[in-house]
mmCIF file with all atom_site columns, C-alpha atoms in Angstrom:
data_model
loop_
_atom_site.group_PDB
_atom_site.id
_atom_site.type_symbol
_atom_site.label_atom_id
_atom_site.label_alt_id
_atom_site.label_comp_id
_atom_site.label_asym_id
_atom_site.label_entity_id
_atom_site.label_seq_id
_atom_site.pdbx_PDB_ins_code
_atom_site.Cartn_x
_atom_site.Cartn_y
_atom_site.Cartn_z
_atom_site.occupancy
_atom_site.B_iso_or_equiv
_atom_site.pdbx_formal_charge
_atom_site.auth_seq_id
_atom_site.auth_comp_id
_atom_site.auth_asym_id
_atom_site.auth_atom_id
_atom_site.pdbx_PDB_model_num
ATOM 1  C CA . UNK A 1 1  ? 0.000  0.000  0.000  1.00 54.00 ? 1  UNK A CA 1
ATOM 2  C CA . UNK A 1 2  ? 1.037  3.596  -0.564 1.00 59.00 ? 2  UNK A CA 1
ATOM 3  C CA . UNK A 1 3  ? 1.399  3.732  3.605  1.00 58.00 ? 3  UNK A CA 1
ATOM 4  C CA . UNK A 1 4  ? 3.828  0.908  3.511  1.00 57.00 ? 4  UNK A CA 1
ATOM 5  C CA . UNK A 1 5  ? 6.026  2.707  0.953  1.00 59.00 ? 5  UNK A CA 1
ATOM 6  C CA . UNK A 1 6  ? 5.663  5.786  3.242  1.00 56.00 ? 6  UNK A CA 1
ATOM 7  C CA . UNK A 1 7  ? 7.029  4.092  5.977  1.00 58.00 ? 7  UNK A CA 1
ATOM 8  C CA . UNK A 1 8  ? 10.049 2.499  3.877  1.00 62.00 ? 8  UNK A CA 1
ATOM 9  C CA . UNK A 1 9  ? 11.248 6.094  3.385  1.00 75.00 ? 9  UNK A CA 1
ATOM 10 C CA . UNK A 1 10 ? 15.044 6.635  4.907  1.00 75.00 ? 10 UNK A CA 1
ATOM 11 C CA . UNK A 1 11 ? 15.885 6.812  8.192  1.00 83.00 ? 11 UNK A CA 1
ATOM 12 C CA . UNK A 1 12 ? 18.525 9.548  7.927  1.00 86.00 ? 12 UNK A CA 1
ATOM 13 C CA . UNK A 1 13 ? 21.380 7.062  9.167  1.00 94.00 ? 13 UNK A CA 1
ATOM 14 C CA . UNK A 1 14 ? 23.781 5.892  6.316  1.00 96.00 ? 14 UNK A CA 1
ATOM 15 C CA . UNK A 1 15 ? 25.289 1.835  6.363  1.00 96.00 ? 15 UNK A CA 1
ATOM 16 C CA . UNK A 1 16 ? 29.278 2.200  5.825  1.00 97.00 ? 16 UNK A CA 1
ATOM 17 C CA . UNK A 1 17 ? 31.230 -1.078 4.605  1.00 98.00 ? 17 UNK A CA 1
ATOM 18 C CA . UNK A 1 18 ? 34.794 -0.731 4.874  1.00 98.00 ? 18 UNK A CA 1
ATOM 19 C CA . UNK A 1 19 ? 38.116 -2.268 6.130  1.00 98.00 ? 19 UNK A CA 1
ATOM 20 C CA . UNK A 1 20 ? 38.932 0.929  7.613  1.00 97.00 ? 20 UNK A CA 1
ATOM 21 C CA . UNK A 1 21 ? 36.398 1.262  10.096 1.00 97.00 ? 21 UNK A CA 1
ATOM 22 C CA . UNK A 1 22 ? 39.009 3.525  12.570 1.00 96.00 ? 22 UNK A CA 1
ATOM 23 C CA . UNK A 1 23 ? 39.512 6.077  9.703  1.00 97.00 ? 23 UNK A CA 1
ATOM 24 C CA . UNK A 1 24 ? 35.625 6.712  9.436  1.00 97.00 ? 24 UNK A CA 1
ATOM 25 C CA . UNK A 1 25 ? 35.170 7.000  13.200 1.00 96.00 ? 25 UNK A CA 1
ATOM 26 C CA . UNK A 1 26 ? 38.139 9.881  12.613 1.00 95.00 ? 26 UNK A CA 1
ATOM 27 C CA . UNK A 1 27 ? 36.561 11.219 10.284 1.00 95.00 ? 27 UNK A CA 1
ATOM 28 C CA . UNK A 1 28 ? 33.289 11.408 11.349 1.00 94.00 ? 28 UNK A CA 1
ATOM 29 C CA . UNK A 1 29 ? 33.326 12.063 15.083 1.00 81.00 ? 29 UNK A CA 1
ATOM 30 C CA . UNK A 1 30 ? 29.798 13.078 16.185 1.00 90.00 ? 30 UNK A CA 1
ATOM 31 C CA . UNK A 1 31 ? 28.225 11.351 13.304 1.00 95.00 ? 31 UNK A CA 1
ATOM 32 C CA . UNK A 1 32 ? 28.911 7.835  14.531 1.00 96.00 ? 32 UNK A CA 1
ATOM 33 C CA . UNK A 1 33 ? 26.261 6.125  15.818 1.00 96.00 ? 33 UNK A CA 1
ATOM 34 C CA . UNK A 1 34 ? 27.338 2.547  15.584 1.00 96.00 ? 34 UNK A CA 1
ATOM 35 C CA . UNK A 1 35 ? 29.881 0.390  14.907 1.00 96.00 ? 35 UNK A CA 1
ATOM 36 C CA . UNK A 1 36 ? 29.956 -3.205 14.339 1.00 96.00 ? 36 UNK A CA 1
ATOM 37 C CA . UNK A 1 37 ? 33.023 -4.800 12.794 1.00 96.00 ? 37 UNK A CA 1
ATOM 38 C CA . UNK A 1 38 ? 33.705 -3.471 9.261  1.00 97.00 ? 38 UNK A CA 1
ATOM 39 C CA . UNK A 1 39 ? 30.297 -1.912 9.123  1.00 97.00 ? 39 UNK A CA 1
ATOM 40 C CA . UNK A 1 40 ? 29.219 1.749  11.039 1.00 97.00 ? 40 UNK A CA 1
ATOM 41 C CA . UNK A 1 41 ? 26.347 3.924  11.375 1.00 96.00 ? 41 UNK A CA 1
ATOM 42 C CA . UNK A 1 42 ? 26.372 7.004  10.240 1.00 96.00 ? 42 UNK A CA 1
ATOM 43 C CA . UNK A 1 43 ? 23.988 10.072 10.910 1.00 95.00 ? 43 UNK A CA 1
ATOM 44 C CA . UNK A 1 44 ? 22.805 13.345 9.363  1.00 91.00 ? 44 UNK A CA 1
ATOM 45 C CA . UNK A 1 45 ? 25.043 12.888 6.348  1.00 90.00 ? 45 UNK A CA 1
ATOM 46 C CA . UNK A 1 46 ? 23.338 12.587 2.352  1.00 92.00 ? 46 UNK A CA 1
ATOM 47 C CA . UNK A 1 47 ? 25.109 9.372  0.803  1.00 94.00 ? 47 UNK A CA 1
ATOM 48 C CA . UNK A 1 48 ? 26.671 11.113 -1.788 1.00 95.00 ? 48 UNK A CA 1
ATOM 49 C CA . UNK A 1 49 ? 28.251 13.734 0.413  1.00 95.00 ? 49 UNK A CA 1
ATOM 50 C CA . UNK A 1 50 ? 29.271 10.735 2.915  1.00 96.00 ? 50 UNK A CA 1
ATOM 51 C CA . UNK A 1 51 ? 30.909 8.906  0.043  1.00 97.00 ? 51 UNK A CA 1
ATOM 52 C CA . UNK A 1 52 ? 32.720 12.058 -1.475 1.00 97.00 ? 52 UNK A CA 1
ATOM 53 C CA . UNK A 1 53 ? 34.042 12.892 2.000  1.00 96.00 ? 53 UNK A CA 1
ATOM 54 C CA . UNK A 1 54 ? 35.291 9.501  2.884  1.00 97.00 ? 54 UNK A CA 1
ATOM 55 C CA . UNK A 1 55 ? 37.080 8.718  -0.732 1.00 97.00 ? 55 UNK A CA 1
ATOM 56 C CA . UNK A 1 56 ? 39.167 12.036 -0.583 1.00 96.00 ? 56 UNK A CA 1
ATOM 57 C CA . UNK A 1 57 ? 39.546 11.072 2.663  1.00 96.00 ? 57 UNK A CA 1
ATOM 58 C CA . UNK A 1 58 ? 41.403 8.198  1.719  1.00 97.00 ? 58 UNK A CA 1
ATOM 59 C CA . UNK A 1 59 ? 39.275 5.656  3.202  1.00 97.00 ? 59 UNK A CA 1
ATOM 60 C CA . UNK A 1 60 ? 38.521 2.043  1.227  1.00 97.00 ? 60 UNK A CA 1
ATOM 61 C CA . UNK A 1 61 ? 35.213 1.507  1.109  1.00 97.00 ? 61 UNK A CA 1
ATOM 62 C CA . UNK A 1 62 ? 32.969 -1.451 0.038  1.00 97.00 ? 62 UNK A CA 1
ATOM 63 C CA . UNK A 1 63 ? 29.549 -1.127 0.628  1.00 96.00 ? 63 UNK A CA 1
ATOM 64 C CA . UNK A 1 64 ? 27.564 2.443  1.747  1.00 96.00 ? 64 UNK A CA 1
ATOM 65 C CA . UNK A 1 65 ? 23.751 1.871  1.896  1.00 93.00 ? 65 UNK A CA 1
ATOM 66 C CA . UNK A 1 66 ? 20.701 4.424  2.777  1.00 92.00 ? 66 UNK A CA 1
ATOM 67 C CA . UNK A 1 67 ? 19.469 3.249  6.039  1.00 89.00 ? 67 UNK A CA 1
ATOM 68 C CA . UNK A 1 68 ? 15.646 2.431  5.115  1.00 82.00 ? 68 UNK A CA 1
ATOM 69 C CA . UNK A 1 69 ? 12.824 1.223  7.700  1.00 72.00 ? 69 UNK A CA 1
ATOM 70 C CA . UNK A 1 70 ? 12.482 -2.756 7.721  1.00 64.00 ? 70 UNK A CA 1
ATOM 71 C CA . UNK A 1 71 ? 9.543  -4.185 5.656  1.00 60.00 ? 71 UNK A CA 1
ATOM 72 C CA . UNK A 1 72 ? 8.804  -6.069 8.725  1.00 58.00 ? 72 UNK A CA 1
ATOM 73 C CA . UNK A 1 73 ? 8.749  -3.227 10.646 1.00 54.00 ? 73 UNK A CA 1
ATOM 74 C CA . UNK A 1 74 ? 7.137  -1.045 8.371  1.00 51.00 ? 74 UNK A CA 1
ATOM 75 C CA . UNK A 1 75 ? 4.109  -3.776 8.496  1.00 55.00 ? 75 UNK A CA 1
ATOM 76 C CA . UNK A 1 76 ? 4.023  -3.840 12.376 1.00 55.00 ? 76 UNK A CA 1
ATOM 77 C CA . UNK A 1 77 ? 3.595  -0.216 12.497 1.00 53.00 ? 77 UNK A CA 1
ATOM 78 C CA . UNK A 1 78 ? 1.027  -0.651 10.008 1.00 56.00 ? 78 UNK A CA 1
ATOM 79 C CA . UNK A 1 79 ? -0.589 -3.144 11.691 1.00 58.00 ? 79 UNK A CA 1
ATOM 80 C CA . UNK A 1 80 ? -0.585 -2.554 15.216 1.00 60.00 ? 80 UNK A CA 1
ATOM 81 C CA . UNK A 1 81 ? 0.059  0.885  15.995 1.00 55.00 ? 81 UNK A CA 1
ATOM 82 C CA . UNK A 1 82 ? -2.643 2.463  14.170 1.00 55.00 ? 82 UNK A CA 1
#
């Protein structure tokens, strides 16, 4: 339904794959939210700006994702918390 697609819509935060996980965080201090291994969570940054930044930053990077809502999630809010 056109309310599931709403709630798909991005959720500001930005998925960062690399093997340089250090050199983001010192990039990026203060935009970090998360960091798990080789991936971290990045906030208030568009994906394009993110990636420019972090190539001519020097940093490798091998997967960077817009953070979107879950569809399972997006169907429990749906469902339940109308």
């Amino acid at each position: 339904s056109s309310e599931l697609a709403a709630l798909r819509t991005p959720t500001g935060r930005v998925l960062v794959r690399t093997p340089e996980p250090d050199a983001v965080v010192g990039l990026l201090d203060g935009q970090v939210v998360d960091r798990r291994g080789e991936t971290v969570t990045v906030r208030g940054v568009e994906p394009a700006a993110l990636n420019a930044r972090l190539v001519s930053g020097g940093v490798k990077l091998t997967g960077l994702t817009e953070e979107r809502i879950s569809k399972d999630y997006a169907a429990f809010n749906e469902t339940f918390l109308k």
